[in-house]
Amino acid sequence: MPGTSLDFTARLRAAGLRPTRQRVALARLLFEGGHRHVTAESLHVEVKSAQMPVSLATVYNALNQFRDAGLLREVVVAPGRSYFDTNTGHHHHFFVEPDGALHDFPSDKVTIAGLPAPPKGTRLSRVDVIVRVRR
Amino acid sequence: MPGTSLDFTARLRAAGLRPTRQRVALARLLFEGGHRHVTAESLHVEVKSAQMPVSLATVYNALNQFRDAGLLREVVVAPGRSYFDTNTGHHHHFFVEPDGALHDFPSDKVTIAGLPAPPKGTRLSRVDVIVRVRR
DNA sequence: GCAGTATTTAGAACTGTTCTAAACTCCTTG
DNA sequence: CAAGGAGTTTAGAACAGTTCTAAATACTGC
Ligand SMILES: [Mn+2]
Ligand SMILES: [Mn+2]
Ligand SMILES: [Zn+2]
Ligand SMILES: [Zn+2]
């Protein structure tokens, strides 16, 4: 029976997180469809309107834990608000201002050549490309 | 007499901003040396310790006005804090985590090929490349 | 100099996020 | 199939960064 909470229970356990009612509900919203970009506030609204009340603090806790567990990645594109991205693979973003909408694009067709070497004493961690667009 | 506040007075006036004592002091700190990346808080500390007390609200006002006038550009790389960049030309950034240090690199040696077309109904505004590195 | 508008300022307000500590729940063990 | 205990949730307080308010002050054009 696909789409069941059993999947998420196992997935959370594998990530070292107890599959609580709240985390399973959030994981289902986040992971059962296609890739998503949410903010804490938007996910909180969503989980509340799905007859599944979860406190805002728990939404923040879960997003941070999911990110730390590698289930989500955090995207910083605008001041004062973090996006969480269910697509943890290599990819980049369009950011539509002023809406705040994020759209993925695959990084494998994009070639970035000529990047200088990291500053002395540092190792490369990630390259983010943010293509800002306007209506 | 180079390095005088006269330069900044003229530059502010040209940007449509009255050259007040506070704005001239901030402009001097920002623009008289090489390119810089500051936060409101860091600039506030700096201007205070230069026997030139300016309120934090004024630092925020000035940074936003300088940015709106095209004298600065705002860089968003970390949640909860904005950087302001005196280098308004085309360039990209190394971001050293967890220090929060920003380093410029020129964009003219970097080639980004294969970027997809902007989403329907949007125009390209800017492409930001952030190379995140760790110690 | 004066008038009038722009600017500055301290402090309040606001937003997004984290913290606190008490209540609750999952899970292991007996 | 209890407890018991560690992990989790929660409301609300606290916090950090930023913006707002409205009264005082400083530029500027006359
Ligand atoms: Mn965080
Ligand atoms: Mn701003
Ligand atoms: Zn994404
Ligand atoms: Zn820069």
Tab-separated table of C-alpha atoms (C1' of nucleotides) and ligand atoms in Angstrom:
chain	number	residue	atom	x	y	z
A	1	MET	CA	0.000	0.000	0.000
A	2	PRO	CA	1.995	2.942	-1.291
A	3	GLY	CA	1.503	6.413	0.132
A	4	THR	CA	0.937	5.044	3.589
A	5	SER	CA	2.469	6.574	6.656
A	6	LEU	CA	4.449	3.355	7.026
A	7	ASP	CA	6.914	4.623	4.430
A	8	PHE	CA	7.493	7.757	6.413
A	9	THR	CA	7.724	5.933	9.698
A	10	ALA	CA	10.544	3.855	8.302
A	11	ARG	CA	12.186	6.801	6.648
A	12	LEU	CA	12.165	8.831	9.826
A	13	ARG	CA	13.484	5.947	11.843
A	14	ALA	CA	16.280	5.462	9.325
A	15	ALA	CA	17.153	9.112	9.842
A	16	GLY	CA	17.386	8.600	13.578
A	17	LEU	CA	14.134	10.408	14.319
A	18	ARG	CA	11.225	8.955	16.234
A	19	PRO	CA	8.224	8.708	13.957
A	20	THR	CA	5.878	10.806	16.017
A	21	ARG	CA	2.415	11.722	14.833
A	22	GLN	CA	3.607	15.264	14.073
A	23	ARG	CA	6.755	14.303	12.182
A	24	VAL	CA	4.911	11.733	10.121
A	25	ALA	CA	2.268	14.298	9.186
A	26	LEU	CA	4.905	16.830	8.154
A	27	ALA	CA	6.973	14.256	6.293
A	28	ARG	CA	3.925	13.174	4.354
A	29	LEU	CA	3.137	16.734	3.311
A	30	LEU	CA	6.735	17.326	2.359
A	31	PHE	CA	7.683	14.089	0.662
A	32	GLU	CA	4.690	12.311	-0.758
A	33	GLY	CA	4.304	14.488	-3.844
A	34	GLY	CA	6.970	16.016	-6.060
A	35	HIS	CA	9.736	18.266	-4.868
A	36	ARG	CA	8.682	21.279	-2.830
A	37	HIS	CA	9.987	24.537	-1.416
A	38	VAL	CA	8.322	25.548	1.843
A	39	THR	CA	8.812	28.038	4.597
A	40	ALA	CA	8.071	27.214	8.228
A	41	GLU	CA	5.058	29.468	8.082
A	42	SER	CA	3.683	28.015	4.849
A	43	LEU	CA	4.075	24.452	6.096
A	44	HIS	CA	2.434	25.379	9.366
A	45	VAL	CA	-0.596	26.797	7.568
A	46	GLU	CA	-0.756	23.685	5.433
A	47	VAL	CA	-0.560	21.173	8.248
A	48	LYS	CA	-3.167	23.061	10.239
A	49	SER	CA	-5.597	23.125	7.344
A	50	ALA	CA	-5.111	19.363	6.951
A	51	GLN	CA	-6.955	18.706	10.244
A	52	MET	CA	-3.577	17.933	11.750
A	53	PRO	CA	-2.679	20.706	14.157
A	54	VAL	CA	1.028	20.906	14.896
A	55	SER	CA	2.583	23.782	16.783
A	56	LEU	CA	4.789	26.254	14.975
A	57	ALA	CA	7.682	25.346	17.256
A	58	THR	CA	7.354	21.738	16.164
A	59	VAL	CA	7.338	22.758	12.516
A	60	TYR	CA	10.601	24.633	13.068
A	61	ASN	CA	12.054	21.736	15.051
A	62	ALA	CA	11.096	19.232	12.377
A	63	LEU	CA	12.415	21.337	9.488
A	64	ASN	CA	15.739	21.810	11.262
A	65	GLN	CA	15.967	18.132	12.166
A	66	PHE	CA	15.032	16.996	8.662
A	67	ARG	CA	17.668	19.310	7.273
A	68	ASP	CA	20.287	18.076	9.729
A	69	ALA	CA	19.375	14.522	8.771
A	70	GLY	CA	19.871	15.310	5.083
A	71	LEU	CA	16.182	14.955	4.195
A	72	LEU	CA	15.887	18.649	3.370
A	73	ARG	CA	18.170	21.400	2.306
A	74	GLU	CA	17.905	25.009	3.397
A	75	VAL	CA	17.869	27.712	0.748
A	76	VAL	CA	18.592	31.337	1.569
A	77	VAL	CA	17.496	33.719	-1.136
A	78	ALA	CA	15.703	36.559	0.591
A	79	PRO	CA	16.428	38.431	3.772
A	80	GLY	CA	14.527	37.359	6.853
A	81	ARG	CA	13.118	34.023	5.700
A	82	SER	CA	14.435	30.516	5.090
A	83	TYR	CA	13.115	28.125	2.487
A	84	PHE	CA	13.380	24.382	2.910
A	85	ASP	CA	13.769	22.283	-0.174
A	86	THR	CA	12.775	18.644	-0.498
A	87	ASN	CA	15.097	18.329	-3.468
A	88	THR	CA	18.426	17.515	-1.872
A	89	GLY	CA	20.196	16.662	-5.104
A	90	HIS	CA	22.420	18.983	-7.085
A	91	HIS	CA	20.328	21.704	-8.608
A	92	HIS	CA	19.930	25.459	-8.738
A	93	HIS	CA	17.115	27.974	-8.455
A	94	PHE	CA	15.121	30.618	-10.164
A	95	PHE	CA	13.869	33.105	-7.633
A	96	VAL	CA	10.901	35.166	-8.768
A	97	GLU	CA	10.866	38.562	-7.130
A	98	PRO	CA	8.849	39.940	-5.567
A	99	ASP	CA	6.575	36.875	-5.230
A	100	GLY	CA	9.165	34.813	-3.452
A	101	ALA	CA	8.548	31.749	-5.626
A	102	LEU	CA	11.402	29.296	-6.125
A	103	HIS	CA	11.812	27.008	-9.136
A	104	ASP	CA	14.379	24.297	-9.545
A	105	PHE	CA	16.540	23.738	-12.502
A	106	PRO	CA	18.942	20.835	-12.881
A	107	SER	CA	22.605	21.592	-12.481
A	108	ASP	CA	23.785	18.945	-14.906
A	109	LYS	CA	23.077	21.033	-17.991
A	110	VAL	CA	24.724	24.062	-16.447
A	111	THR	CA	28.453	24.418	-16.781
A	112	ILE	CA	30.308	26.713	-14.467
A	113	ALA	CA	33.858	27.121	-15.700
A	114	GLY	CA	36.660	29.284	-14.392
A	115	LEU	CA	35.725	29.373	-10.725
A	116	PRO	CA	38.735	30.524	-8.738
A	117	ALA	CA	40.246	28.253	-6.088
A	118	PRO	CA	38.741	28.556	-2.599
A	119	PRO	CA	40.517	30.976	-0.249
A	120	LYS	CA	43.531	29.596	1.648
A	121	GLY	CA	42.557	27.201	4.374
A	122	THR	CA	39.066	26.508	3.092
A	123	ARG	CA	37.436	23.603	1.251
A	124	LEU	CA	34.617	23.865	-1.194
A	125	SER	CA	31.299	23.013	0.330
A	126	ARG	CA	28.648	23.869	-2.240
A	127	VAL	CA	28.060	26.137	-5.200
A	128	ASP	CA	24.686	27.866	-5.280
A	129	VAL	CA	23.441	29.570	-8.389
A	130	ILE	CA	20.444	31.814	-7.896
A	131	VAL	CA	18.900	33.259	-11.018
A	132	ARG	CA	16.816	36.206	-9.932
A	133	VAL	CA	13.982	37.063	-12.276
A	134	ARG	CA	11.191	39.625	-12.264
A	135	ARG	CA	7.707	39.660	-13.758
B	1	MET	CA	42.958	67.349	-1.152
B	2	PRO	CA	41.977	63.748	-1.799
B	3	GLY	CA	40.184	61.698	0.847
B	4	THR	CA	38.292	64.730	2.010
B	5	SER	CA	34.632	64.607	2.855
B	6	LEU	CA	34.056	66.893	-0.133
B	7	ASP	CA	34.166	63.883	-2.429
B	8	PHE	CA	31.453	62.193	-0.470
B	9	THR	CA	29.367	65.310	-0.206
B	10	ALA	CA	29.291	65.554	-3.972
B	11	ARG	CA	28.695	61.862	-4.423
B	12	LEU	CA	25.760	61.854	-2.042
B	13	ARG	CA	24.274	64.909	-3.658
B	14	ALA	CA	24.610	63.264	-7.055
B	15	ALA	CA	22.668	60.325	-5.662
B	16	GLY	CA	19.895	62.632	-4.519
B	17	LEU	CA	20.789	62.358	-0.859
B	18	ARG	CA	21.516	65.288	1.423
B	19	PRO	CA	25.091	65.095	2.617
B	20	THR	CA	24.369	65.030	6.316
B	21	ARG	CA	27.088	64.563	8.902
B	22	GLN	CA	25.941	60.977	9.457
B	23	ARG	CA	25.715	59.988	5.800
B	24	VAL	CA	29.088	61.506	5.029
B	25	ALA	CA	30.666	59.615	7.935
B	26	LEU	CA	29.139	56.337	6.777
B	27	ALA	CA	30.005	56.951	3.134
B	28	ARG	CA	33.602	57.624	4.090
B	29	LEU	CA	33.844	54.382	6.031
B	30	LEU	CA	32.235	52.484	3.205
B	31	PHE	CA	33.823	54.019	0.139
B	32	GLU	CA	37.182	55.517	0.917
B	33	GLY	CA	39.121	52.260	0.998
B	34	GLY	CA	38.746	49.191	-1.191
B	35	HIS	CA	35.552	47.236	-1.630
B	36	ARG	CA	33.826	46.095	1.536
B	37	HIS	CA	31.072	43.822	2.802
B	38	VAL	CA	29.369	45.097	5.937
B	39	THR	CA	26.322	44.349	7.992
B	40	ALA	CA	24.273	47.085	9.654
B	41	GLU	CA	25.576	45.954	13.003
B	42	SER	CA	29.228	45.837	11.943
B	43	LEU	CA	29.044	49.283	10.375
B	44	HIS	CA	27.323	50.632	13.451
B	45	VAL	CA	30.107	49.329	15.705
B	46	GLU	CA	32.654	50.811	13.353
B	47	VAL	CA	31.148	54.260	13.127
B	48	LYS	CA	30.713	54.415	16.882
B	49	SER	CA	34.317	53.503	17.535
B	50	ALA	CA	35.373	56.257	15.124
B	51	GLN	CA	34.196	58.924	17.592
B	52	MET	CA	31.275	59.484	15.261
B	53	PRO	CA	28.148	58.250	16.975
B	54	VAL	CA	25.305	57.491	14.584
B	55	SER	CA	22.163	55.709	15.647
B	56	LEU	CA	21.490	52.181	14.478
B	57	ALA	CA	18.277	53.354	12.791
B	58	THR	CA	20.301	55.811	10.756
B	59	VAL	CA	22.754	53.110	9.746
B	60	TYR	CA	19.855	51.019	8.477
B	61	ASN	CA	18.312	54.024	6.739
B	62	ALA	CA	21.585	54.939	5.071
B	63	LEU	CA	22.351	51.391	3.928
B	64	ASN	CA	18.900	51.043	2.403
B	65	GLN	CA	19.109	54.466	0.746
B	66	PHE	CA	22.606	53.831	-0.584
B	67	ARG	CA	21.410	50.528	-1.989
B	68	ASP	CA	18.334	52.134	-3.563
B	69	ALA	CA	20.591	54.790	-5.072
B	70	GLY	CA	22.829	52.100	-6.583
B	71	LEU	CA	25.812	52.904	-4.371
B	72	LEU	CA	25.585	49.532	-2.623
B	73	ARG	CA	24.240	46.139	-3.387
B	74	GLU	CA	22.586	43.821	-0.924
B	75	VAL	CA	23.832	40.256	-0.620
B	76	VAL	CA	21.799	37.525	1.025
B	77	VAL	CA	23.847	34.477	1.932
B	78	ALA	CA	22.877	33.537	5.463
B	79	PRO	CA	19.544	33.442	7.219
B	80	GLY	CA	18.645	36.412	9.362
B	81	ARG	CA	21.242	38.912	8.242
B	82	SER	CA	21.884	41.106	5.218
B	83	TYR	CA	25.284	42.076	3.895
B	84	PHE	CA	25.841	45.272	1.979
B	85	ASP	CA	28.487	45.293	-0.670
B	86	THR	CA	30.348	48.368	-1.903
B	87	ASN	CA	31.247	46.493	-5.055
B	88	THR	CA	28.272	47.101	-7.299
B	89	GLY	CA	29.864	45.677	-10.431
B	90	HIS	CA	29.353	42.177	-11.754
B	91	HIS	CA	31.012	39.719	-9.447
B	92	HIS	CA	30.341	36.688	-7.291
B	93	HIS	CA	31.124	35.538	-3.771
B	94	PHE	CA	32.903	33.046	-1.629
B	95	PHE	CA	31.079	32.661	1.637
B	96	VAL	CA	33.163	31.184	4.434
B	97	GLU	CA	31.039	29.259	6.896
B	98	PRO	CA	30.697	29.465	9.768
B	99	ASP	CA	32.649	32.749	10.042
B	100	GLY	CA	30.316	34.642	7.782
B	101	ALA	CA	33.152	36.195	5.770
B	102	LEU	CA	32.465	37.180	2.176
B	103	HIS	CA	35.113	37.401	-0.557
B	104	ASP	CA	34.601	38.717	-4.037
B	105	PHE	CA	35.673	37.093	-7.205
B	106	PRO	CA	35.283	38.617	-10.637
B	107	SER	CA	32.575	37.233	-12.850
B	108	ASP	CA	34.383	37.831	-16.088
B	109	LYS	CA	36.569	34.736	-15.800
B	110	VAL	CA	33.601	32.610	-14.838
B	111	THR	CA	31.504	31.140	-17.593
B	112	ILE	CA	28.028	29.946	-16.855
B	113	ALA	CA	26.692	28.027	-19.810
B	114	GLY	CA	23.445	26.173	-20.260
B	115	LEU	CA	21.232	28.218	-17.975
B	116	PRO	CA	17.613	27.474	-18.812
B	117	ALA	CA	15.335	30.263	-19.995
B	118	PRO	CA	13.540	32.224	-17.254
B	119	PRO	CA	10.051	30.959	-16.367
B	120	LYS	CA	7.176	32.237	-18.544
B	121	GLY	CA	6.363	35.844	-17.886
B	122	THR	CA	9.626	36.701	-16.148
B	123	ARG	CA	12.772	38.588	-17.181
B	124	LEU	CA	16.236	37.881	-15.961
B	125	SER	CA	17.306	40.254	-13.257
B	126	ARG	CA	20.611	38.959	-11.900
B	127	VAL	CA	22.576	35.755	-11.545
B	128	ASP	CA	24.200	35.215	-8.175
B	129	VAL	CA	26.844	32.583	-7.673
B	130	ILE	CA	27.673	31.792	-4.077
B	131	VAL	CA	30.552	29.443	-3.490
B	132	ARG	CA	30.197	28.153	0.034
B	133	VAL	CA	33.428	27.013	1.605
B	134	ARG	CA	34.407	25.674	5.028
B	135	ARG	CA	37.601	25.827	7.060
C	1	DG	C1'	18.847	84.300	9.188
C	2	DC	C1'	14.316	81.991	8.418
C	3	DA	C1'	11.111	78.842	6.846
C	4	DG	C1'	10.279	74.578	5.310
C	5	DT	C1'	11.451	70.021	4.327
C	6	DA	C1'	14.487	66.179	5.050
C	7	DT	C1'	16.866	63.664	8.393
C	8	DT	C1'	18.022	61.761	12.790
C	9	DT	C1'	16.956	59.556	16.934
C	10	DA	C1'	15.364	56.682	20.964
C	11	DG	C1'	12.503	53.627	21.743
C	12	DA	C1'	8.560	50.883	20.488
C	13	DA	C1'	6.981	47.608	17.310
C	14	DC	C1'	7.325	43.872	14.272
C	15	DT	C1'	8.867	39.420	11.994
C	16	DG	C1'	11.070	35.224	11.839
C	17	DT	C1'	13.189	32.014	14.747
C	18	DT	C1'	14.801	29.808	19.024
C	19	DC	C1'	14.375	28.846	23.873
C	20	DT	C1'	12.089	27.224	28.220
C	21	DA	C1'	10.110	24.103	31.050
C	22	DA	C1'	6.038	21.606	31.844
C	23	DA	C1'	3.015	18.103	29.746
C	24	DC	C1'	2.896	14.319	26.913
C	25	DT	C1'	4.292	10.182	23.969
C	26	DC	C1'	6.990	6.758	22.189
C	27	DC	C1'	9.696	2.832	23.188
C	28	DT	C1'	12.270	-0.352	25.960
C	29	DT	C1'	12.333	-3.292	29.662
C	30	DG	C1'	10.521	-6.121	33.388
D	1	DC	C1'	1.335	-5.236	28.869
D	2	DA	C1'	2.509	-2.126	32.818
D	3	DA	C1'	5.897	1.110	34.231
D	4	DG	C1'	9.775	4.058	33.643
D	5	DG	C1'	12.527	7.018	31.311
D	6	DA	C1'	14.254	9.383	27.402
D	7	DG	C1'	12.648	11.940	23.575
D	8	DT	C1'	9.126	15.136	21.820
D	9	DT	C1'	5.606	18.607	21.743
D	10	DT	C1'	3.706	22.779	23.180
D	11	DA	C1'	2.403	27.636	24.573
D	12	DG	C1'	4.362	31.328	25.495
D	13	DA	C1'	8.422	33.979	26.499
D	14	DA	C1'	12.614	35.457	24.619
D	15	DC	C1'	15.636	36.853	21.107
D	16	DA	C1'	17.826	38.913	16.804
D	17	DG	C1'	17.490	41.656	12.994
D	18	DT	C1'	14.979	45.203	10.979
D	19	DT	C1'	11.441	48.790	10.425
D	20	DC	C1'	8.346	52.201	12.304
D	21	DT	C1'	6.887	56.378	15.053
D	22	DA	C1'	6.835	60.886	16.169
D	23	DA	C1'	9.393	64.409	18.331
D	24	DA	C1'	13.841	66.933	17.990
D	25	DT	C1'	17.323	68.509	14.879
D	26	DA	C1'	19.869	69.777	10.645
D	27	DC	C1'	20.188	71.073	5.781
D	28	DT	C1'	18.962	74.108	2.001
D	29	DG	C1'	16.967	77.679	-0.755
D	30	DC	C1'	15.482	82.025	-0.279
E	1	MN	MN	18.080	27.204	11.397
E	2	MN	MN	15.891	46.080	3.443
E	3	ZN	ZN	15.123	23.445	-5.041
E	4	ZN	ZN	31.002	41.514	-3.147
